[in-house]
């Protein structure tokens, strides 16, 4: 019985973390769609929205850390202070992180919430590609076939959006870029975690502080300060309420993603993300009252099916590695990605 209890507890904890991740992630996508591309808001400043979320995240990290310092010591919350040396070490990851949040938001700005999942579906494909290029890891035939299905679903989706007259090539471009950055982000996070003593918390803080600094010249370049100056709802409390809510979800998503990876594995995190994307697509079609063609739904199912198949194949390979101690250690490492 002693072995059982921790397992049940662990399963329960994983279930809670996964639900948290779903709720936060879906709520954030709908909120961001409103902030980036709502006809009632008419604000064309995607970088400012992203910058505000990063700034709020950094501030929340500091605030919670200060709060923890005053109260009883909390093991999960280290004291935060800016160490320029650490900040520099985190910089390559921050660049990828900025690419990820910006291209995500720009993709969401240009495509519908319903298509957003297909638009960003190539992350798994990039995972395979980058594992090979950066980590010299090969992928099995079955996993590659699953990737083929995802790519097919992606193309069919692009084709169907075109047929419905709702295709945005800008959105597709940023969707592909976002997929690449999400994949790079996972690889770099593992690399950089030791620099911040393995603390997701510290990493979140440094990442967002770096991002804020780097966003400023970008916003000037794109003339977003001028846009904001002429924005009619700049004094509106409901606008800032929405912005703050978006920022809080932005803060929470980083944390619950970290938690989900920590308590499950990057692989399970992918499965959860895939299932969540499915729910999100259905919700979006219902909420925005879209009617979608059979082939459009097929493209979504191909993307989801391919992602599930990939994760399932990976899971089987992992189990085989664990059961057979004679498997080469290189394959053992590969299964952990």
Coordinates of C-alpha atoms in Angstrom, one line a residue:
X1 CA 0.0 0.0 0.0
X2 CA 2.9 2.3 0.6
X3 CA 3.7 2.5 -3.1
X4 CA 0.1 3.2 -4.1
X5 CA -0.6 6.4 -2.2
X6 CA 2.2 8.5 -3.8
X7 CA 1.0 7.2 -7.3
X8 CA -2.6 8.3 -6.7
X9 CA -1.4 11.6 -5.3
X10 CA 0.9 12.0 -8.3
X11 CA -1.9 11.3 -10.7
X12 CA -4.2 13.7 -8.9
X13 CA -1.5 16.4 -9.0
X14 CA -0.9 15.8 -12.7
X15 CA -4.7 16.1 -13.3
X16 CA -4.9 19.4 -11.5
X17 CA -1.9 20.8 -13.3
X18 CA -3.2 19.7 -16.7
X19 CA -6.7 21.3 -16.0
X20 CA -5.0 24.5 -14.9
X21 CA -3.0 24.5 -18.1
X22 CA -6.1 24.0 -20.3
X23 CA -8.1 26.7 -18.6
X24 CA -5.3 29.3 -18.6
X25 CA -4.2 28.6 -22.1
X26 CA -7.7 28.7 -23.7
X27 CA -8.8 31.7 -21.7
X28 CA -5.6 33.5 -22.7
X29 CA -6.1 32.8 -26.5
X30 CA -9.6 34.2 -26.5
X31 CA -8.5 37.2 -24.4
X32 CA -5.6 37.9 -26.7
X33 CA -7.7 37.6 -29.8
X34 CA -9.9 40.4 -28.4
X35 CA -6.9 42.6 -27.5
X36 CA -5.1 42.1 -30.8
X37 CA -7.9 42.0 -33.3
X38 CA -11.3 43.0 -31.9
X39 CA -13.4 45.2 -34.2
X40 CA -14.8 46.9 -31.0
X41 CA -11.4 47.7 -29.7
X42 CA -9.6 48.6 -33.0
X43 CA -6.1 48.6 -31.5
X44 CA -3.3 47.9 -33.9
X45 CA -0.4 47.5 -31.6
X46 CA 0.4 43.8 -31.2
X47 CA 3.9 44.4 -29.8
X48 CA 2.6 46.7 -27.1
X49 CA 0.1 44.1 -26.0
X50 CA 2.9 41.6 -25.9
X51 CA 5.3 44.0 -24.1
X52 CA 2.7 44.8 -21.5
X53 CA 2.2 41.1 -20.7
X54 CA 5.9 40.6 -20.3
X55 CA 6.2 43.7 -18.1
X56 CA 3.3 42.6 -15.9
X57 CA 4.8 39.1 -15.7
X58 CA 8.2 40.4 -14.5
X59 CA 6.4 42.7 -12.0
X60 CA 4.3 39.8 -10.7
X61 CA 7.4 37.7 -10.3
X62 CA 9.0 40.5 -8.2
X63 CA 5.9 41.1 -6.2
X64 CA 5.4 37.5 -5.3
X65 CA 9.0 37.1 -4.5
X66 CA 8.9 40.1 -2.2
X67 CA 5.8 38.8 -0.6
X68 CA 7.4 35.5 0.0
X69 CA 10.4 37.2 1.6
X70 CA 8.2 39.0 4.1
X71 CA 6.1 35.9 5.0
X72 CA 7.2 32.4 5.9
X73 CA 9.9 31.1 3.6
X74 CA 8.4 29.5 0.5
X75 CA 10.7 26.9 -1.1
X76 CA 9.2 27.5 -4.6
X77 CA 9.9 31.2 -4.6
X78 CA 13.5 32.3 -4.6
X79 CA 14.5 35.9 -3.8
X80 CA 14.7 37.7 -7.2
X81 CA 17.4 40.2 -8.0
X82 CA 18.7 41.2 -11.4
X83 CA 22.2 39.8 -12.0
X84 CA 23.5 41.2 -15.3
X85 CA 25.7 38.1 -15.8
X86 CA 22.8 35.8 -15.5
X87 CA 20.7 38.1 -17.6
X88 CA 23.4 37.8 -20.4
X89 CA 23.4 34.0 -20.1
X90 CA 19.6 33.9 -20.5
X91 CA 19.7 36.2 -23.5
X92 CA 19.8 33.6 -26.3
X93 CA 16.7 32.0 -24.7
X94 CA 15.1 35.4 -24.3
X95 CA 15.6 36.1 -28.1
X96 CA 13.8 32.8 -28.8
X97 CA 11.1 33.7 -26.2
X98 CA 10.4 37.1 -27.8
X99 CA 10.2 35.4 -31.2
X100 CA 7.8 32.9 -29.7
X101 CA 5.4 35.3 -27.9
X102 CA 5.5 37.9 -30.7
X103 CA 4.9 35.5 -33.6
X104 CA 2.2 33.7 -31.6
X105 CA 0.4 37.0 -31.1
X106 CA 0.9 38.1 -34.7
X107 CA -0.4 34.8 -35.9
X108 CA -3.5 35.1 -33.7
X109 CA -4.0 38.7 -34.9
X110 CA -4.2 37.6 -38.5
X111 CA -6.0 34.2 -38.3
X112 CA -9.2 33.1 -36.6
X113 CA -9.0 31.4 -33.2
X114 CA -10.5 28.3 -34.9
X115 CA -7.6 28.1 -37.4
X116 CA -4.9 29.2 -34.9
X117 CA -4.2 25.6 -33.8
X118 CA -3.6 24.4 -37.4
X119 CA -1.6 27.5 -38.1
X120 CA 0.8 26.7 -35.3
X121 CA 0.7 22.9 -35.8
X122 CA 4.3 22.4 -37.1
X123 CA 5.9 22.5 -33.7
X124 CA 6.2 18.6 -33.6
X125 CA 7.8 18.7 -37.1
X126 CA 10.3 21.3 -35.9
X127 CA 11.0 19.2 -32.8
X128 CA 12.1 16.3 -35.0
X129 CA 14.1 18.6 -37.3
X130 CA 15.9 20.4 -34.5
X131 CA 16.5 17.3 -32.5
X132 CA 18.3 16.0 -35.5
X133 CA 20.2 19.2 -36.4
X134 CA 21.1 20.4 -32.9
X135 CA 21.2 17.2 -30.8
X136 CA 22.1 14.7 -33.6
X137 CA 19.1 12.6 -32.7
X138 CA 17.4 10.4 -35.2
X139 CA 13.6 9.8 -35.3
X140 CA 11.9 6.4 -36.0
X141 CA 10.0 5.8 -39.2
X142 CA 6.6 5.8 -37.4
X143 CA 7.3 9.1 -35.8
X144 CA 8.2 10.6 -39.1
X145 CA 5.0 9.2 -40.7
X146 CA 3.1 11.0 -37.9
X147 CA 4.9 14.2 -38.8
X148 CA 3.9 13.6 -42.5
X149 CA 0.2 13.5 -41.4
X150 CA 0.6 16.8 -39.5
X151 CA 2.2 18.5 -42.5
X152 CA -0.6 17.1 -44.7
X153 CA -3.2 18.5 -42.3
X154 CA -1.4 21.8 -42.2
X155 CA -1.4 22.1 -46.0
X156 CA -5.1 21.0 -46.3
X157 CA -5.9 23.6 -43.6
X158 CA -4.2 26.4 -45.5
X159 CA -6.0 25.2 -48.7
X160 CA -9.4 25.2 -47.0
X161 CA -8.9 28.7 -45.4
X162 CA -8.1 29.8 -48.9
X163 CA -11.2 28.2 -50.3
X164 CA -13.3 30.0 -47.6
X165 CA -11.6 33.3 -48.4
X166 CA -10.3 33.7 -44.8
X167 CA -6.7 32.9 -45.6
X168 CA -4.0 35.2 -44.3
X169 CA -0.5 34.5 -45.6
X170 CA 0.9 36.8 -42.9
X171 CA -0.9 34.7 -40.3
X172 CA 0.5 31.5 -41.8
X173 CA 4.0 32.9 -41.9
X174 CA 3.9 33.9 -38.2
X175 CA 2.3 30.5 -37.4
X176 CA 5.2 28.7 -38.9
X177 CA 7.6 31.0 -37.1
X178 CA 5.8 30.5 -33.8
X179 CA 6.0 26.7 -34.3
X180 CA 9.8 27.0 -34.8
X181 CA 10.2 29.3 -31.8
X182 CA 8.1 27.0 -29.5
X183 CA 10.3 24.1 -30.4
X184 CA 13.6 26.1 -30.0
X185 CA 12.2 27.4 -26.7
X186 CA 11.8 23.9 -25.2
X187 CA 15.4 23.0 -26.2
X188 CA 17.0 26.2 -25.0
X189 CA 15.0 26.1 -21.7
X190 CA 16.7 22.8 -20.8
X191 CA 20.0 24.3 -21.7
X192 CA 19.6 27.5 -19.7
X193 CA 17.8 26.2 -16.5
X194 CA 21.1 25.3 -14.8
X195 CA 22.2 29.0 -15.0
X196 CA 19.2 30.0 -12.8
X197 CA 19.7 27.0 -10.5
X198 CA 16.9 25.0 -12.2
X199 CA 14.3 27.6 -11.1
X200 CA 11.5 28.1 -13.6
X201 CA 10.5 31.1 -11.5
X202 CA 13.9 32.8 -12.0
X203 CA 14.0 31.9 -15.6
X204 CA 10.5 33.5 -16.1
X205 CA 11.7 36.7 -14.4
X206 CA 14.9 37.1 -16.4
X207 CA 13.2 36.1 -19.7
X208 CA 10.5 38.8 -19.3
X209 CA 12.8 41.5 -18.1
X210 CA 15.1 40.9 -21.1
X211 CA 12.0 40.8 -23.3
X212 CA 10.8 44.2 -22.0
X213 CA 14.1 45.8 -22.8
X214 CA 14.3 44.3 -26.2
X215 CA 10.7 45.2 -27.1
X216 CA 11.3 49.0 -26.7
X217 CA 13.3 49.5 -29.9
X218 CA 11.0 47.1 -31.8
X219 CA 7.9 49.1 -30.8
X220 CA 9.6 52.4 -31.9
X221 CA 10.6 50.9 -35.2
X222 CA 7.1 49.8 -35.9
X223 CA 5.6 53.1 -34.9
X224 CA 3.4 51.6 -32.1
X225 CA 3.9 54.6 -29.8
X226 CA 2.2 56.8 -32.4
X227 CA -0.6 54.3 -32.7
X228 CA -1.1 54.3 -28.9
X229 CA -1.0 58.1 -28.8
X230 CA -4.0 58.2 -31.1
X231 CA -5.8 55.3 -29.5
X232 CA -9.2 56.4 -28.3
X233 CA -9.6 53.9 -25.4
X234 CA -6.2 54.7 -23.7
X235 CA -8.1 56.2 -20.7
X236 CA -10.7 53.4 -20.5
X237 CA -10.5 51.3 -17.3
X238 CA -12.2 48.4 -19.0
X239 CA -9.4 48.3 -21.6
X240 CA -6.7 48.3 -19.0
X241 CA -8.7 45.7 -17.0
X242 CA -8.6 43.4 -20.1
X243 CA -4.9 44.2 -20.6
X244 CA -4.2 43.3 -17.0
X245 CA -6.2 40.2 -17.2
X246 CA -4.3 39.2 -20.3
X247 CA -1.1 39.9 -18.5
X248 CA -2.1 37.8 -15.5
X249 CA -3.0 34.9 -17.8
X250 CA 0.3 35.4 -19.6
X251 CA 2.1 35.2 -16.3
X252 CA 0.1 32.1 -15.3
X253 CA 0.6 30.3 -18.6
X254 CA 4.4 30.4 -18.2
X255 CA 4.1 29.0 -14.8
X256 CA 1.6 26.2 -15.5
X257 CA 3.5 25.2 -18.6
X258 CA 6.6 24.9 -16.5
X259 CA 4.6 22.9 -13.9
X260 CA 3.1 20.6 -16.5
X261 CA 6.5 19.8 -18.0
X262 CA 8.0 19.3 -14.6
X263 CA 5.2 17.0 -13.2
X264 CA 4.8 15.0 -16.5
X265 CA 7.3 15.3 -19.3
X266 CA 7.8 17.4 -22.4
X267 CA 6.2 14.6 -24.3
X268 CA 3.0 14.5 -22.1
X269 CA 3.0 18.3 -22.2
X270 CA 2.7 18.0 -26.0
X271 CA -0.2 15.5 -25.7
X272 CA -2.0 17.8 -23.3
X273 CA -1.4 20.8 -25.6
X274 CA -2.8 18.8 -28.6
X275 CA -5.9 17.8 -26.7
X276 CA -6.4 21.4 -25.5
X277 CA -6.0 22.7 -29.1
X278 CA -8.9 20.4 -30.1
X279 CA -11.2 21.8 -27.4
X280 CA -10.1 25.3 -28.3
X281 CA -11.0 24.9 -31.9
X282 CA -14.4 23.5 -31.2
X283 CA -15.1 26.3 -28.7
X284 CA -13.9 28.9 -31.2
X285 CA -16.2 27.7 -34.0
X286 CA -19.2 27.6 -31.6
X287 CA -18.3 31.0 -30.0
X288 CA -17.7 32.9 -33.3
X289 CA -20.6 31.0 -35.0
X290 CA -18.5 29.9 -37.9
X291 CA -19.6 27.3 -40.4
X292 CA -16.7 25.2 -41.6
X293 CA -16.4 22.7 -44.4
X294 CA -15.9 19.0 -44.0
X295 CA -12.4 19.3 -45.4
X296 CA -11.6 22.1 -43.0
X297 CA -12.5 19.8 -40.1
X298 CA -10.5 17.0 -41.7
X299 CA -7.4 19.2 -41.7
X300 CA -7.9 19.8 -38.0
X301 CA -8.3 16.1 -37.3
X302 CA -5.2 15.3 -39.3
X303 CA -3.1 17.7 -37.3
X304 CA -4.5 16.5 -34.0
X305 CA -4.3 12.8 -35.0
X306 CA -0.7 13.2 -36.3
X307 CA 0.3 14.9 -33.1
X308 CA -1.3 12.2 -30.9
X309 CA 0.2 9.5 -33.1
X310 CA 3.7 11.1 -32.8
X311 CA 3.4 11.3 -29.0
X312 CA 2.1 7.7 -28.7
X313 CA 5.0 6.4 -30.9
X314 CA 7.4 8.3 -28.8
X315 CA 5.9 6.9 -25.6
X316 CA 6.1 3.3 -26.9
X317 CA 9.8 3.9 -27.8
X318 CA 10.5 5.3 -24.3
X319 CA 8.9 2.2 -22.6
X320 CA 11.0 -0.1 -24.8
X321 CA 14.1 1.8 -23.7
X322 CA 13.1 1.4 -20.1
X323 CA 12.4 -2.3 -20.3
X324 CA 15.5 -3.2 -22.3
X325 CA 18.6 -2.2 -20.4
X326 CA 20.8 -3.2 -23.4
X327 CA 19.5 -0.4 -25.6
X328 CA 22.2 2.1 -26.5
X329 CA 22.4 5.1 -24.1
X330 CA 22.1 7.4 -27.1
X331 CA 18.6 6.1 -27.7
X332 CA 17.8 6.5 -24.0
X333 CA 18.7 10.2 -24.1
X334 CA 16.7 10.6 -27.3
X335 CA 13.5 9.3 -25.7
X336 CA 13.7 11.9 -23.0
X337 CA 13.3 14.8 -25.4

